[in-house]
PDB file of C-alpha atoms in Angstrom:
ATOM      1  CA  UNK A1065       6.309   7.844  -5.664  1.00  0.00           C
ATOM      2  CA  UNK A1066       7.509   5.165  -8.051  1.00  0.00           C
ATOM      3  CA  UNK A1067       6.058   1.849  -6.912  1.00  0.00           C
ATOM      4  CA  UNK A1068       2.857   3.284  -5.528  1.00  0.00           C
ATOM      5  CA  UNK A1069       0.908   0.574  -7.342  1.00  0.00           C
ATOM      6  CA  UNK A1070       1.857  -2.234  -4.967  1.00  0.00           C
ATOM      7  CA  UNK A1071       2.900  -0.040  -2.047  1.00  0.00           C
ATOM      8  CA  UNK A1072      -0.587   1.461  -1.870  1.00  0.00           C
ATOM      9  CA  UNK A1073      -2.083  -2.031  -1.645  1.00  0.00           C
ATOM     10  CA  UNK A1074       0.357  -3.103   1.071  1.00  0.00           C
ATOM     11  CA  UNK A1075      -0.242   0.069   3.062  1.00  0.00           C
ATOM     12  CA  UNK A1076      -3.987  -0.343   2.690  1.00  0.00           C
ATOM     13  CA  UNK A1077      -3.773  -3.893   4.025  1.00  0.00           C
ATOM     14  CA  UNK A1078      -1.573  -2.824   6.929  1.00  0.00           C
ATOM     15  CA  UNK A1079      -3.853   0.097   7.761  1.00  0.00           C
ATOM     16  CA  UNK A1080      -6.895  -2.151   7.465  1.00  0.00           C
ATOM     17  CA  UNK A1081      -5.582  -4.391  10.235  1.00  0.00           C
TER      18      UNK A1081
END
């Protein structure tokens, strides 16, 4: 994982929906 900083946030938002 390289850009896990922003990817984690995006995934969290997508999973939250």
